[in-house]
XYZ file of C-alpha atoms in Angstrom:
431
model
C -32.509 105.169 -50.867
C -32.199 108.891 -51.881
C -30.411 108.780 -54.785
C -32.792 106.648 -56.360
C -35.983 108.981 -55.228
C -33.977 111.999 -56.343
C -33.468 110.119 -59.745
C -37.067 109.003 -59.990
C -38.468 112.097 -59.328
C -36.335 114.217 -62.030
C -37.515 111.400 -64.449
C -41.070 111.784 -63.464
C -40.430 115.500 -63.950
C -39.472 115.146 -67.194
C -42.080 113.050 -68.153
C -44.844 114.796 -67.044
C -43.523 118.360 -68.774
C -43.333 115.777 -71.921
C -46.864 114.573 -71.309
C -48.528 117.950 -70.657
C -46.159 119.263 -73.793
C -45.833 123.214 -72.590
C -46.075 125.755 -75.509
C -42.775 128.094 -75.027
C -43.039 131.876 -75.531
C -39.881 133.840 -75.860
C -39.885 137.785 -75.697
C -36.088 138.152 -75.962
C -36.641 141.512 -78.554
C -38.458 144.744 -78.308
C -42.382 144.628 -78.176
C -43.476 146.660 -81.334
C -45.861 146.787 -83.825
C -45.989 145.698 -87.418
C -45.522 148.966 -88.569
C -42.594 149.820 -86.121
C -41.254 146.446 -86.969
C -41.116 147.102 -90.618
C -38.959 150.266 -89.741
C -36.583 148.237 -87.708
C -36.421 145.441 -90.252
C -34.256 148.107 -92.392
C -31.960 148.703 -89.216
C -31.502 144.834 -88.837
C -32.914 144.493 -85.928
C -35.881 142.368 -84.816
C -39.008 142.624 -82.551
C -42.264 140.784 -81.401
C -45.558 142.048 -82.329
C -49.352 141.260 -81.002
C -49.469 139.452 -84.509
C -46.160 137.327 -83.911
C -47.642 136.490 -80.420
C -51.413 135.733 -81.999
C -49.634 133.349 -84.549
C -47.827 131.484 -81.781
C -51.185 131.047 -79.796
C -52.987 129.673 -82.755
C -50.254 127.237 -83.138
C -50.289 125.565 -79.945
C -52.344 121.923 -80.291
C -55.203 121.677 -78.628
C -55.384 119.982 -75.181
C -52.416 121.506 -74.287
C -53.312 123.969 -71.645
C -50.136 125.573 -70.298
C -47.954 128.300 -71.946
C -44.505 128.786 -70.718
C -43.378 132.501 -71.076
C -39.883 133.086 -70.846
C -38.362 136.783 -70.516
C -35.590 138.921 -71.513
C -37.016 142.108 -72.836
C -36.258 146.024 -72.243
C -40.228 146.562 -73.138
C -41.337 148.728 -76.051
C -44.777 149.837 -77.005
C -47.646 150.437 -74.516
C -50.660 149.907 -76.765
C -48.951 146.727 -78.374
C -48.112 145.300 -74.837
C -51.724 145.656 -73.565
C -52.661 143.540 -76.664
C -50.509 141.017 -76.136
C -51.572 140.814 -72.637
C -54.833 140.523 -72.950
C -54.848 137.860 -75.812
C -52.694 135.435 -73.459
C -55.158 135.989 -70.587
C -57.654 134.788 -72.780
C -56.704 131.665 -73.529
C -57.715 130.489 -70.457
C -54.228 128.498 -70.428
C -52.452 128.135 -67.146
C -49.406 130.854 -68.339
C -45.780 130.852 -66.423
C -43.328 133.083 -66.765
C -39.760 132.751 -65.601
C -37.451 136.598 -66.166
C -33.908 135.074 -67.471
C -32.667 138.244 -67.939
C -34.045 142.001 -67.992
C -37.700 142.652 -67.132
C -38.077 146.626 -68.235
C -41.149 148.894 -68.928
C -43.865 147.684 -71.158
C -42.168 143.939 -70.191
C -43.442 143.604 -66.870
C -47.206 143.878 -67.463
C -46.653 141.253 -69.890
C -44.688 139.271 -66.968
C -47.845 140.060 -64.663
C -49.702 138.412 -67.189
C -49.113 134.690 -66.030
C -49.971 133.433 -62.964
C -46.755 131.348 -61.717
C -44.124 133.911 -61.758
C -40.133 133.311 -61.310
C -36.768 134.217 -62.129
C -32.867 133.319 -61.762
C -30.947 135.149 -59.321
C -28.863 137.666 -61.397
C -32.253 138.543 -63.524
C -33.340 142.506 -62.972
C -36.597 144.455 -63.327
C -37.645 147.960 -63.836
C -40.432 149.491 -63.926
C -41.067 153.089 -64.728
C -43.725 156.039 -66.243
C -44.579 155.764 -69.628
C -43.338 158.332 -71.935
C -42.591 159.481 -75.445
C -39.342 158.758 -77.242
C -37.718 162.089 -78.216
C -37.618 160.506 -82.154
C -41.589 160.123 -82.089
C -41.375 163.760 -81.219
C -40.993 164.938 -84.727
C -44.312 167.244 -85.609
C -45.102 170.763 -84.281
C -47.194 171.215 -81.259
C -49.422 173.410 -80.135
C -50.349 173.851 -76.418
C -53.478 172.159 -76.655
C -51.314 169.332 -78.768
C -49.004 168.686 -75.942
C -51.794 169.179 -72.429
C -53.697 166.064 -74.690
C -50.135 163.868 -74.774
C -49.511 164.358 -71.331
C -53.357 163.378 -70.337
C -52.795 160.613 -72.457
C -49.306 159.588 -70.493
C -51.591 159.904 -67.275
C -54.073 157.693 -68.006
C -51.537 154.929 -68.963
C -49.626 155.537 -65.861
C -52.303 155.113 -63.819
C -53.570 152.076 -65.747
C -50.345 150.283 -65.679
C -50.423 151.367 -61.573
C -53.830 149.305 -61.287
C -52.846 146.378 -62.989
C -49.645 146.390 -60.765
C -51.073 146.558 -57.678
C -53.707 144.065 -58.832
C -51.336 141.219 -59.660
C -49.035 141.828 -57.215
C -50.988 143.218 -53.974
C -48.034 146.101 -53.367
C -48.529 149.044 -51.934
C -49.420 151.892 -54.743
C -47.826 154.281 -53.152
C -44.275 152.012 -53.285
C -44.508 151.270 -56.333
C -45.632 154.686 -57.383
C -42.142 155.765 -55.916
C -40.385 153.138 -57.371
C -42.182 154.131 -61.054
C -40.231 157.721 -60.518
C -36.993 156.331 -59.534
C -36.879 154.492 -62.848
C -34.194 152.313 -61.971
C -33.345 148.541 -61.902
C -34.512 146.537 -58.393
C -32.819 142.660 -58.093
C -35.123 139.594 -57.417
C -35.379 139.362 -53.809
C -36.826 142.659 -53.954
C -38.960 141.687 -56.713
C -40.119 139.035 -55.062
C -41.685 141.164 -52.150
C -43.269 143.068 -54.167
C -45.255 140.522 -55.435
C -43.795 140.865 -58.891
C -42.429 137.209 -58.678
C -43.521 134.294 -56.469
C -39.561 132.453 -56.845
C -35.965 132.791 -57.065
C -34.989 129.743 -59.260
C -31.404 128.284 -57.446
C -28.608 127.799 -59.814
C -28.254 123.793 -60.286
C -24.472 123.999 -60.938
C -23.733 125.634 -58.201
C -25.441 122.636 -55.624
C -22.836 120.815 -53.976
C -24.611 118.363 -52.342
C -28.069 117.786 -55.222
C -31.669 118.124 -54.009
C -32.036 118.590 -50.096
C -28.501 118.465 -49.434
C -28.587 119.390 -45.696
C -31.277 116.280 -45.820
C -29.364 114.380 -47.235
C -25.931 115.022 -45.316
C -28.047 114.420 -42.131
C -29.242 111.221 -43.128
C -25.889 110.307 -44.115
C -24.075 111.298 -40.627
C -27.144 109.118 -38.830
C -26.784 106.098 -40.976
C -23.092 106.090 -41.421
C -21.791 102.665 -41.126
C -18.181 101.865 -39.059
C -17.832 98.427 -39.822
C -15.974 98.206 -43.219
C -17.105 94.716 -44.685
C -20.910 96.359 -43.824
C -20.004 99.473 -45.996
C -18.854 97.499 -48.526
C -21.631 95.785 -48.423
C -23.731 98.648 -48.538
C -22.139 100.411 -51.236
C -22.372 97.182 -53.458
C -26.327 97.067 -52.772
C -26.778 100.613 -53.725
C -24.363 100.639 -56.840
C -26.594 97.821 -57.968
C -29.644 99.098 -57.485
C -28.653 102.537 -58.699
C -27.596 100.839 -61.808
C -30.987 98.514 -62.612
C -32.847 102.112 -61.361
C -30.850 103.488 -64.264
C -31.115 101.358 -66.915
C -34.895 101.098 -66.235
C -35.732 104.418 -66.856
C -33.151 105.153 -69.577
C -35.402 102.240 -71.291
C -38.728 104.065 -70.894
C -37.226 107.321 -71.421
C -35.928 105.783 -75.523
C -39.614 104.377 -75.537
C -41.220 107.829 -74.315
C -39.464 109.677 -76.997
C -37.941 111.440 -74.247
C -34.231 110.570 -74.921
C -32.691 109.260 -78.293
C -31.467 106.071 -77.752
C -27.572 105.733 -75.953
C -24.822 103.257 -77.731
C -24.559 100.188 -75.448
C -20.965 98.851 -75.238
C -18.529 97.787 -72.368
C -14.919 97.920 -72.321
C -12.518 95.405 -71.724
C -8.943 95.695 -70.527
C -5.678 93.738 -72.434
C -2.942 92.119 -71.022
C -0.747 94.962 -71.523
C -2.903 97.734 -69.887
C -4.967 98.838 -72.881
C -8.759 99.020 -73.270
C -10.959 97.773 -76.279
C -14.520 98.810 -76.477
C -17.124 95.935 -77.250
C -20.184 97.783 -78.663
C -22.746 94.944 -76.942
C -24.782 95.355 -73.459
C -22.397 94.734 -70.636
C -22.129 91.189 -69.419
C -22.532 89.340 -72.817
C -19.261 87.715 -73.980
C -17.674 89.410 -77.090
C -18.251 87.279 -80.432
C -16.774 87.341 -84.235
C -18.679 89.807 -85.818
C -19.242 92.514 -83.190
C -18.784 95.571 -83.610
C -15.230 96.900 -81.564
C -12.332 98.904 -81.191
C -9.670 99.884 -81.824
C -8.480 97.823 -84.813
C -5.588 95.028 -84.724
C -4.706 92.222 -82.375
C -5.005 92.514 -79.029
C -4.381 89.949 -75.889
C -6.694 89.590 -73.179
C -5.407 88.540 -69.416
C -7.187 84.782 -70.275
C -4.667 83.941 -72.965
C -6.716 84.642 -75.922
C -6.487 87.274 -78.231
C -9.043 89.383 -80.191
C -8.794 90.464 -83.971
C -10.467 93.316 -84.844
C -10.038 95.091 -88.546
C -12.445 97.557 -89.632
C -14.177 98.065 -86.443
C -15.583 94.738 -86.184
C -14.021 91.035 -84.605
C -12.915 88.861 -87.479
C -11.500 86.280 -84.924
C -10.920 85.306 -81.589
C -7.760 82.874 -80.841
C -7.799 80.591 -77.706
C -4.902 80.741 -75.459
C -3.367 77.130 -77.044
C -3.461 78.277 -80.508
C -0.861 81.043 -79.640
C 1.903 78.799 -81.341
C 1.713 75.971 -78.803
C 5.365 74.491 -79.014
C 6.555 77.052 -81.443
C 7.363 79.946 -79.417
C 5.394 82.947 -78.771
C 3.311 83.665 -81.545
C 4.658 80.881 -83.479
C 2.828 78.299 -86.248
C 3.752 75.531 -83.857
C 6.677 74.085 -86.883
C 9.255 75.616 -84.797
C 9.759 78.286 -87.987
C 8.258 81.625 -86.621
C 7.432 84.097 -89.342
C 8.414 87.179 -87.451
C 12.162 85.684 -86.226
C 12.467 84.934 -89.709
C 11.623 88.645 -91.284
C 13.507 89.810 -88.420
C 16.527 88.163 -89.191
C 16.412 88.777 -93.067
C 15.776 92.364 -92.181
C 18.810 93.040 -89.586
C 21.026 90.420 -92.702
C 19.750 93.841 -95.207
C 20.814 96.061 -92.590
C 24.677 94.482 -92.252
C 25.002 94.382 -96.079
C 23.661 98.080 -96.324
C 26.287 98.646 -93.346
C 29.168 97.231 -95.083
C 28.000 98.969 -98.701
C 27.989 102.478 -96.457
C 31.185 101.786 -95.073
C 32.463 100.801 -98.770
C 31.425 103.853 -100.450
C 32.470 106.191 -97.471
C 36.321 104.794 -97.842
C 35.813 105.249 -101.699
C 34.514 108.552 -101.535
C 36.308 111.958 -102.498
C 37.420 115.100 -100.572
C 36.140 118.042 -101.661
C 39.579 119.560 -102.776
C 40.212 115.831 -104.611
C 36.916 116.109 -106.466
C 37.741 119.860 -107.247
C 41.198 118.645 -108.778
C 39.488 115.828 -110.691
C 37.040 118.223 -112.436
C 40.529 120.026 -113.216
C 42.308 117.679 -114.536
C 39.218 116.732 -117.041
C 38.623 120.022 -118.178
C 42.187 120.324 -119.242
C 42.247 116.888 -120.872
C 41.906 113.942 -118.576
C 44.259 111.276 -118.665
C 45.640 112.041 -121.850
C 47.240 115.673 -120.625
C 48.125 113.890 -117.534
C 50.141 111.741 -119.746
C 51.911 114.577 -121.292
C 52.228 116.715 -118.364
C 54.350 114.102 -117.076
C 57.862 115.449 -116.483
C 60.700 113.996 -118.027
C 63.079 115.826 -116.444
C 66.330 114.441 -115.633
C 68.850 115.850 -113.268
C 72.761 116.568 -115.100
C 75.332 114.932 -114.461
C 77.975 116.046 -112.507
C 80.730 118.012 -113.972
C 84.262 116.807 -112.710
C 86.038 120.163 -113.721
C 86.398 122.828 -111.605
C 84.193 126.241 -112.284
C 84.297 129.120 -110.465
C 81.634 129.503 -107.810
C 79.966 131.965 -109.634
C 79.807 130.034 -112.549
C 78.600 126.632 -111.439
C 76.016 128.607 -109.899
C 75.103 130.622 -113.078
C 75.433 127.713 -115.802
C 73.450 124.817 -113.565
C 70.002 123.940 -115.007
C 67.248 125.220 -112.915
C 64.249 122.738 -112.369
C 61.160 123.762 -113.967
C 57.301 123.176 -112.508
C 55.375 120.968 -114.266
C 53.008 123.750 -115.034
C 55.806 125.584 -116.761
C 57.249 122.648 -118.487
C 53.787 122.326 -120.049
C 54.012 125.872 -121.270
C 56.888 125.224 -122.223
C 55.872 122.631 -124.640
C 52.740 124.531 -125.764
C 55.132 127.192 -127.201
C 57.556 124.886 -128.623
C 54.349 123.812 -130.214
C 52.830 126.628 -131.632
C 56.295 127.585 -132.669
C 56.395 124.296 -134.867
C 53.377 124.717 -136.342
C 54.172 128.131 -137.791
């Protein structure tokens, strides 16, 4: 079964780089020295250092013979690379290098310095002559001064030539050109150069896993037409997959490889939902396991499971659902639910009918404005004598003329001005 080689071997993978417990080096920041590092420390910015890379050595235990170098560096100082070089070659350790980035300069004799070289596809690597930054630049020269700095830039380009065509077995004069073109060169051209050995394949981007072609093929001869053999197929694989799987998760906690996974199963309730049972799958759930979510939920068998506060506090067999009682009654016939449910929609009518009250009680706006009227003049008392008494006159049986009847008949007064009226008669009474 493939899956189950492909799953055996990662594990054995993994346990033999946990076994042989590789020391990791990571040049990810300029190589300087202390002294150039100090400098930089007041620009906030970090580098690595023969000491930083002596330290690291001197901290791997002993036994463990194999140092993993892993690069993203633009270089930096020759004299401080050569150091570092030569103190990893002399550990004797088995040193492998993988480029997960940029590979520039002073970098790549460092890279040369292990003997398993790779890189992912998208890395880059320059290499170029060695020269002087303009800031290093700063004193004044004489002639003799600057013929000794560029025999000195010589001899290191022709040392960093020999070590090049050493580890990689390129042609000197190729990579002598390449040195003056100073410019970045992908992997696959790397790689036949001699600079790296392998091009590491993205993982994510497989479709089909480890020896996919292989395993389509295999697939295409050993497909399977008749459908109760698939089935049966499948099932035998799933299974095996499975006890494959839960074998080597086991040794994997016990390795220290893995921290050990939460075992639980899920079950589903009569009304579609899932609860999780935090127990190995296959053992029945029991009061007192851990579970969720909380509150009371009804499996497909009739029973129903109580959880509160993550953990079963009961478990009710179908017949003690309220046999006789109605659903989810006591069995009495009296079911506590109908019963709040009908005091609760009783509250609702009365609150109806006291709504219904107080909106037929209630005032208008302009009636509530009038009220607050009325009171501020004097309530009921004013209303009492803003009253009007007024009485029409009786008819008069002799005859007037027109004009007259019109000029002597009383004219009806407003109750506002009978109320003036009355204030004056008042006041004048009072005086």
């Amino acid at each position: 079964m493939p899956q189950s080689v492909y799953l055996l071997h990662a594990f054995c993978l993994a346990l033999f780089r946990k076994i042989k417990s590789m020391a990791t080096l990571k040049l990810y920041n300029p190589i300087l020295s202390e002294a150039t590092k100090e400098c930089y420390w007041f620009c906030d910015e970090a580098g690595t250092s023969f000491k930083d890379v002596d330290e690291f050595i001197n901290g791997i235990p002993a036994g463990d013979d194999n140092i993993e170098l892993l690069l993203h560096c633009d270089g930096g100082e020759v004299n401080e690379g050569w150091a570092i070089v030569d103190k990893l070659r002399s550990t004797g350790k088995k040193i492998t290098a993988t480029i997960e980035g940029n590979c520039a300069s002073m970098a790549t004799v460092v890279l040369l310095a292990a003997s398993e070289r790779r890189a992912y596809p998208h890395a880059s690597l320059l290499i170029h002559k060695p020269y002087y930054p303009e800031y290093t630049l700063a004193d004044a020269y004489r002639a003799d001064d600057l013929e000794s700095l560029a025999a000195s830039l010589r001899d290191d380009e022709q040392k960093m030539l020999d070590f090049y065509v050493e580890r990689t077995g390129a042609d000197r004069a190729e990579l002598e050109a390449l040195m003056n073109e100073d410019k970045f060169i992908g992997m696959e051209r790397a790689k036949e150069l001699g600079f790296i050995q392998t091009i590491i394949p993205a993982a994510s981007a497989s479709t089909g896993g480890p020896n996919s072609a292989k395993s389509a093929a295999w697939k295409q001869r050993n497909s399977i037409t008749n459908n109760q053999n698939s089935m049966a197929t499948k099932t035998t694989k799933s299974e095996d997959k499975s006890v494959l799987r839960k074998a080597l998760a086991a040794l994997a906690v016990a390795l220290g490889l893995e921290a050990p996974q939460p075992v639980n199963y899920e079950l589903n309730t009569e009304s579609g939902d899932t609860i999780t049972i935090d127990k190995p799958d296959g053992e029945d759930p029991a009061v007192g396991d851990s579970a969720s979510p909380d509150g009371e939920h009804k499996m497909p068998d009739g029973k129903t499971i109580v959880i509160e506060d993550g953990k079963i506090t009961e478990i009710r067999d179908a017949e003690d659902e309220g046999d006789g009682g109605g659903d989810g009654g006591d069995g009495s016939g009296n079911d506590p639910d109908s019963e709040a449910l009908a005091a609760a929609n009783a509250r609702i009518a009365e609150l109806e009918n006291e709504l219904a009250d107080a909106r037929k009680n209630a005032k208008t706006t302009d009636e509530k404005r009038i009220l607050n009227l009325v009171a501020i003049a004097g309530g009921e008392a004013w209303l009492v004598k803003a009253k009007s008494d007024y009485k029409p006159a009786a008819r008069q049986t002799t005859t007037t003329a027109a004009g007259e009847g019109k000029k002597n008949a009383a004219k009806p007064q407003s109750r506002v001005q009978q109320r003036i009226a009355e204030l004056e008669a008042a006041h004048q009474k009072t005086e």
